[in-house]
mmCIF file with all atom_site columns, C-alpha atoms in Angstrom:
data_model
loop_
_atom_site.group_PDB
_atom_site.id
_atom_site.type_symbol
_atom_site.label_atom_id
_atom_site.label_alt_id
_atom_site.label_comp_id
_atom_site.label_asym_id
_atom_site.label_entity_id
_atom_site.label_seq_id
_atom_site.pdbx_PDB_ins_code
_atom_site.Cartn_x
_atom_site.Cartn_y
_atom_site.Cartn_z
_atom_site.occupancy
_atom_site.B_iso_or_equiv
_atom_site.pdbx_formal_charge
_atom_site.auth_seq_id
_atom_site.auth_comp_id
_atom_site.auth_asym_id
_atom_site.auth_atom_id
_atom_site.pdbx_PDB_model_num
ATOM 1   C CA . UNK A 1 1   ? 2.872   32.590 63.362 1.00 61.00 ? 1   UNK A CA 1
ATOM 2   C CA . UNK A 1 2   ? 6.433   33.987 64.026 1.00 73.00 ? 2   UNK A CA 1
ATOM 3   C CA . UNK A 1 3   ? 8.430   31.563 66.906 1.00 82.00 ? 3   UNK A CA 1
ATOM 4   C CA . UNK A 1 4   ? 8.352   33.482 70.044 1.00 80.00 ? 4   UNK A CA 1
ATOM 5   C CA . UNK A 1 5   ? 11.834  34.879 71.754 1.00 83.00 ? 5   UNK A CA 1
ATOM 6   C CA . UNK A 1 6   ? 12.729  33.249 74.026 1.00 83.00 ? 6   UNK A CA 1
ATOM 7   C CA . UNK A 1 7   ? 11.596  33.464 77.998 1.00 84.00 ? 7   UNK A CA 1
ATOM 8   C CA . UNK A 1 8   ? 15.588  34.370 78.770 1.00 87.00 ? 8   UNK A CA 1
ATOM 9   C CA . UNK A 1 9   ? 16.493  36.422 76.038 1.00 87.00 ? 9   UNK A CA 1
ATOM 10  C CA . UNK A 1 10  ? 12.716  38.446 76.603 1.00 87.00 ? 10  UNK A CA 1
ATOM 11  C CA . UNK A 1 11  ? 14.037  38.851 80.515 1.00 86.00 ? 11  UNK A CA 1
ATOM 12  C CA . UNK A 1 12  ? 17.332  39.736 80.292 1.00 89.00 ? 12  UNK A CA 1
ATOM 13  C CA . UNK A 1 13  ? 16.463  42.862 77.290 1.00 93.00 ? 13  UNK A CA 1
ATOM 14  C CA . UNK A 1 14  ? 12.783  43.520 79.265 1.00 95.00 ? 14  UNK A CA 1
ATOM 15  C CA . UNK A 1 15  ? 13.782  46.564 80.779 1.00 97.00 ? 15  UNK A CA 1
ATOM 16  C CA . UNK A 1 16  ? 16.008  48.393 77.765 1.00 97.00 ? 16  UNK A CA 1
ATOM 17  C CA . UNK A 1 17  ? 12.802  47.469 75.717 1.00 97.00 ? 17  UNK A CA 1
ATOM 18  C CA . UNK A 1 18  ? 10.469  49.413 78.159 1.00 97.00 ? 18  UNK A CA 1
ATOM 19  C CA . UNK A 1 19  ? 12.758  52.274 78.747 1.00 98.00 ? 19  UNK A CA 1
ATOM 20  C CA . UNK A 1 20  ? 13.036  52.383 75.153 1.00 98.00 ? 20  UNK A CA 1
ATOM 21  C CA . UNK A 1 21  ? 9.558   53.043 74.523 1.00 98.00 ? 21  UNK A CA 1
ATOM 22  C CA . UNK A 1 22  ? 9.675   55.562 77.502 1.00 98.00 ? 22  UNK A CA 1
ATOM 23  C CA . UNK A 1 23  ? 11.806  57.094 76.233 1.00 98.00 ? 23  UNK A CA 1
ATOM 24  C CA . UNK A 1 24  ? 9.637   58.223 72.994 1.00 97.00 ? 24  UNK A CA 1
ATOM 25  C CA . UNK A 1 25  ? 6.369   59.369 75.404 1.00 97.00 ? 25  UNK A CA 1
ATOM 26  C CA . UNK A 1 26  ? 4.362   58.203 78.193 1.00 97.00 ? 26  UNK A CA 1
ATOM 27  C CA . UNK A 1 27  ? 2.658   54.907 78.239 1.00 96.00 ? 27  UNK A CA 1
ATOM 28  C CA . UNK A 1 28  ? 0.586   52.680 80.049 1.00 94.00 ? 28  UNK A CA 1
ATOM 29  C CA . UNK A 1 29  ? 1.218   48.963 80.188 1.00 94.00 ? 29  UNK A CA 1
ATOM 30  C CA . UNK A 1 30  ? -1.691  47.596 77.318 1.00 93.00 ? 30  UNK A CA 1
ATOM 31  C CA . UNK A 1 31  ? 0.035   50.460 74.612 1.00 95.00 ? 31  UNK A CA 1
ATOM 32  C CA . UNK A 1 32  ? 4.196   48.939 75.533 1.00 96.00 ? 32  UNK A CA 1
ATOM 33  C CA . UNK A 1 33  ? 2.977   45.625 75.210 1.00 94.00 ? 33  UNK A CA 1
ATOM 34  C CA . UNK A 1 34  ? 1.343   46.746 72.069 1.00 95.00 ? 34  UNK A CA 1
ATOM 35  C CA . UNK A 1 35  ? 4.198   48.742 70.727 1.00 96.00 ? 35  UNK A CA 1
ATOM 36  C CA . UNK A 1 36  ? 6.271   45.506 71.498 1.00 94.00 ? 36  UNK A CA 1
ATOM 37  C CA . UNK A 1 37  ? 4.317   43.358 69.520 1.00 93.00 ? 37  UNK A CA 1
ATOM 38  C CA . UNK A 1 38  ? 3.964   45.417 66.523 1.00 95.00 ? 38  UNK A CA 1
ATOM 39  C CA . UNK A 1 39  ? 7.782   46.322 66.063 1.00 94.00 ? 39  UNK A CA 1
ATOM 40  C CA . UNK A 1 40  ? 8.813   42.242 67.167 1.00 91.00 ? 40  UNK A CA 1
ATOM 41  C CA . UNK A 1 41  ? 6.273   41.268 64.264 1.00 91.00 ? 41  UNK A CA 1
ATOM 42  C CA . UNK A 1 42  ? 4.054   39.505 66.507 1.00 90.00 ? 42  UNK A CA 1
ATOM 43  C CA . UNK A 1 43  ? 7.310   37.758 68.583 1.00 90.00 ? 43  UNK A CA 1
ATOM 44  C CA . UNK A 1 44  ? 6.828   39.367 71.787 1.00 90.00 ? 44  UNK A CA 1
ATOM 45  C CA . UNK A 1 45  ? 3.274   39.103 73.316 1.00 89.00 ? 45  UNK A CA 1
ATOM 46  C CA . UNK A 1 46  ? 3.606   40.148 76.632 1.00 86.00 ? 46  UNK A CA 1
ATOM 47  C CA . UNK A 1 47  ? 0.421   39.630 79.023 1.00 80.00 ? 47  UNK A CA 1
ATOM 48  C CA . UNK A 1 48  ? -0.318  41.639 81.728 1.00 73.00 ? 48  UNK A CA 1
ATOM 49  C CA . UNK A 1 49  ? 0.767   38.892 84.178 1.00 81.00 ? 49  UNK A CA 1
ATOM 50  C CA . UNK A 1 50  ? 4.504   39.136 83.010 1.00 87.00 ? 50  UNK A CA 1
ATOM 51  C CA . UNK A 1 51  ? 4.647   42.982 82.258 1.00 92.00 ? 51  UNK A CA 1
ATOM 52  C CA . UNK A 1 52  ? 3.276   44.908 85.612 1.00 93.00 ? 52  UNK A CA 1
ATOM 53  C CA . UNK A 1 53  ? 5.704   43.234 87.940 1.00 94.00 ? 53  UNK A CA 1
ATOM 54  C CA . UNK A 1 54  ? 8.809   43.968 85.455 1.00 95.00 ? 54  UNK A CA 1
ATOM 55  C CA . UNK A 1 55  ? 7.150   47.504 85.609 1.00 96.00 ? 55  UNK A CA 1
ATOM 56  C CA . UNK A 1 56  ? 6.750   47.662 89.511 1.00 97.00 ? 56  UNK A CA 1
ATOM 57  C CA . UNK A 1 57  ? 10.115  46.707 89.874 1.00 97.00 ? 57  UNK A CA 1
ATOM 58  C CA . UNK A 1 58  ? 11.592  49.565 87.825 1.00 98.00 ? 58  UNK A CA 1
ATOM 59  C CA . UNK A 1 59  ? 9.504   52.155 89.150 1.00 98.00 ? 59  UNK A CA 1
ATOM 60  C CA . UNK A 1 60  ? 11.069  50.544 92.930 1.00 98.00 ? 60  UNK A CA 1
ATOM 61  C CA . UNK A 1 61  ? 13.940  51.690 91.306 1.00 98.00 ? 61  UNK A CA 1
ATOM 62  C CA . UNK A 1 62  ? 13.632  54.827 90.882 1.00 98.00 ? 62  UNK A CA 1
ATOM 63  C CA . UNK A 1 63  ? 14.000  54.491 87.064 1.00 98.00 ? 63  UNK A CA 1
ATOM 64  C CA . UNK A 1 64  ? 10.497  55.209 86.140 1.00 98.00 ? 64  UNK A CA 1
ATOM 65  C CA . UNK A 1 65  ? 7.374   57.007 87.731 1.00 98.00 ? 65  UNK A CA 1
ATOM 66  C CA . UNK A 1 66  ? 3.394   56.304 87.371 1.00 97.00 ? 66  UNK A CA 1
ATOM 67  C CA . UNK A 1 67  ? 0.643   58.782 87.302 1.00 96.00 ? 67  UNK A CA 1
ATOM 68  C CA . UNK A 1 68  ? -3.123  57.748 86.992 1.00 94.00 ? 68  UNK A CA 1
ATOM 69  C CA . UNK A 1 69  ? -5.012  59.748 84.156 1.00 90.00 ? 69  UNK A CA 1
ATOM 70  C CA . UNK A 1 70  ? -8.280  59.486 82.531 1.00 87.00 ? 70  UNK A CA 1
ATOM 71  C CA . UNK A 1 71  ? -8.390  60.831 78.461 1.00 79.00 ? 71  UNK A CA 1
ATOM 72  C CA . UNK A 1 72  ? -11.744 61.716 76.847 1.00 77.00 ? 72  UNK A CA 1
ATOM 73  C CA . UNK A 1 73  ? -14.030 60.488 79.691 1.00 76.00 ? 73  UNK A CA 1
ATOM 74  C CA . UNK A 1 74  ? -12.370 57.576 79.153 1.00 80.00 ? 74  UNK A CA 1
ATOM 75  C CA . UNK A 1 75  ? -11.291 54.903 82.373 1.00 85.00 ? 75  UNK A CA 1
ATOM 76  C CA . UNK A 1 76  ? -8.513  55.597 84.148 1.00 89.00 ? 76  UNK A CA 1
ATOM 77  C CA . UNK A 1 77  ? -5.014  54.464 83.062 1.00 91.00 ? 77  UNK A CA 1
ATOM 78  C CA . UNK A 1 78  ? -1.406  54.216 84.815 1.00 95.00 ? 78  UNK A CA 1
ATOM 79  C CA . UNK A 1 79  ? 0.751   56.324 82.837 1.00 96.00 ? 79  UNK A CA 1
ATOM 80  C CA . UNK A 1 80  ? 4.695   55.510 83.008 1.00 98.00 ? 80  UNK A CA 1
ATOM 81  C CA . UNK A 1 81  ? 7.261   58.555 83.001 1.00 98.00 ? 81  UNK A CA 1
ATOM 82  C CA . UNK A 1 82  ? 10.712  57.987 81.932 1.00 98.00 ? 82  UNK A CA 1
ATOM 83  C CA . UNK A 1 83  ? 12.819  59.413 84.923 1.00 98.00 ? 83  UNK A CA 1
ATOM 84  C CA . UNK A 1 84  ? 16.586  60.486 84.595 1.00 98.00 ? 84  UNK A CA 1
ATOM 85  C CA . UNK A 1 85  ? 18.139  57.570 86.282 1.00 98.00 ? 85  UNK A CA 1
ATOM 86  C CA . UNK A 1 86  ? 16.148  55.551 83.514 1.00 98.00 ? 86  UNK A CA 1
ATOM 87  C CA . UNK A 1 87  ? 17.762  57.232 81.140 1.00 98.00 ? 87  UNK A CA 1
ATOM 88  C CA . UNK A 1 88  ? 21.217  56.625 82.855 1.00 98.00 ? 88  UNK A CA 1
ATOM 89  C CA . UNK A 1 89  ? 19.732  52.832 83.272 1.00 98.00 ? 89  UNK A CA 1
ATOM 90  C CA . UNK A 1 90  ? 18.994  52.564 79.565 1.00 98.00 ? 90  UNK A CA 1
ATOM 91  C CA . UNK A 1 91  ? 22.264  53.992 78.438 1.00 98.00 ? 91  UNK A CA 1
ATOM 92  C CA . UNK A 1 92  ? 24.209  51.804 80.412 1.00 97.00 ? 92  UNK A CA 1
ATOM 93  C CA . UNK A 1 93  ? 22.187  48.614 79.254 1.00 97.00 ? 93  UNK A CA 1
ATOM 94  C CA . UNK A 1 94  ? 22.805  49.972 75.266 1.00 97.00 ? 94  UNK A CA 1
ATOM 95  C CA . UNK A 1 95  ? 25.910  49.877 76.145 1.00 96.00 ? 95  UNK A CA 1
ATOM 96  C CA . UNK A 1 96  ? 26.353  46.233 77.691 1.00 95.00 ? 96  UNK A CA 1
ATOM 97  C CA . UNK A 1 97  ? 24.117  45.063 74.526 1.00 93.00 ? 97  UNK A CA 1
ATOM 98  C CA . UNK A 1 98  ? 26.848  46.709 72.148 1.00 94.00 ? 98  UNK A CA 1
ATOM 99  C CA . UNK A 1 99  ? 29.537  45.242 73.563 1.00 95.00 ? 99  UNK A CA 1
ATOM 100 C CA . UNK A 1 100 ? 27.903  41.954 73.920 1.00 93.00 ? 100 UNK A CA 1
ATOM 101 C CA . UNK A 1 101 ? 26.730  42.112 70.070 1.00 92.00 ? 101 UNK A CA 1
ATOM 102 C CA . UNK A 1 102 ? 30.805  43.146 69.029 1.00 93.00 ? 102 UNK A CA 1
ATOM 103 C CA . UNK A 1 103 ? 31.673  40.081 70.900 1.00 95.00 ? 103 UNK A CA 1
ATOM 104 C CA . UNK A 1 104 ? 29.373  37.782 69.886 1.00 93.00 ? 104 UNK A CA 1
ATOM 105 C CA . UNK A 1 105 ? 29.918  38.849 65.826 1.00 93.00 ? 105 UNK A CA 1
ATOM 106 C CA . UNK A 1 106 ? 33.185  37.956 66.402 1.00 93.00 ? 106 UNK A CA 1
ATOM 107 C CA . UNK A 1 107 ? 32.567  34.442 67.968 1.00 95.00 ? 107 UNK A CA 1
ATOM 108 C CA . UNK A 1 108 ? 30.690  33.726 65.145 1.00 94.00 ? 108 UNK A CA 1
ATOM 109 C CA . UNK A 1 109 ? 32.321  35.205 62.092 1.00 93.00 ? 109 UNK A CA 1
ATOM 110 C CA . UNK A 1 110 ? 35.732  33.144 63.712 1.00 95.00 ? 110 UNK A CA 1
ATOM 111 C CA . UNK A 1 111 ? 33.161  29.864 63.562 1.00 96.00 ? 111 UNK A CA 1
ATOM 112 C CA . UNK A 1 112 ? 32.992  30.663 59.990 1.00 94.00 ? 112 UNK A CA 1
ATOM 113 C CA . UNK A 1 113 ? 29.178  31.829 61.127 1.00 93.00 ? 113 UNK A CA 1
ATOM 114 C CA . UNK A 1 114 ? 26.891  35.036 59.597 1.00 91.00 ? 114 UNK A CA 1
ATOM 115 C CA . UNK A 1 115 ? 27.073  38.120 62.178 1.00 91.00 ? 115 UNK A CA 1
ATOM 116 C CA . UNK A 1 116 ? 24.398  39.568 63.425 1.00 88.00 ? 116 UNK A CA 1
ATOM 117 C CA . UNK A 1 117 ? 23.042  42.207 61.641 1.00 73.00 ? 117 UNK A CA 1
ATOM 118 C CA . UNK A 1 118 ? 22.651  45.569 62.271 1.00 58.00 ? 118 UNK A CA 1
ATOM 119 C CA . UNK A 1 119 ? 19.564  47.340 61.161 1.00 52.00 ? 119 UNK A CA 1
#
């Protein structure tokens, strides 16, 4: 098995990772932590315990909405909405992560050190 992130790093990049997904449709909280654990190859496995209250908190913020819905006589689910100050949010986090990548390739290419990579 892959060696988890981090409890930290998986804090401090929580909420670009959920607007992220947002930002592509709608979710509910099982599919994101899905989604996050197929594209982290297994890295991030986030439990319901640890992803609701991140959740909560952003939709306190105004940065996302919930909706219940039911699909295909199926049980209901709480659906999360992208709003526009997430969007605002999520540019203004890519933009601290940028900046904090540039500085952090330089730290380590001047320690003789492999960048990060950009993929």
């Amino acid at each position: 098995m892959a060696k988890p992130i981090s409890k930290s790093l998986m804090g401090a990049t929580s909420m670009l990772m959920i607007l992220s997904i947002l930002k592509q449709k709608d979710s509910y909280g099982y599919e994101i932590s899905k989604i996050l654990f197929k594209e982290s190859d297994g890295r991030i496995d986030w439990q319901a315990g640890s992803l609701y209250p991140i959740l909560k908190k952003m939709e306190k913020q105004g940065l996302i909405k919930s909706d219940w819905l039911i699909e295909d006589n199926s049980r209901a689910r709480r659906y999360y909405t992208i709003l526009d100050k997430g969007l605002e949010k999520m540019d203004e986090l890519r933009e601290d992560w940028q900046l904090l990548c540039t500085i952090l390739n330089k730290l380590l290419v001047n320690a003789g050190a492999e960048p990060i990579t950009k993929e």
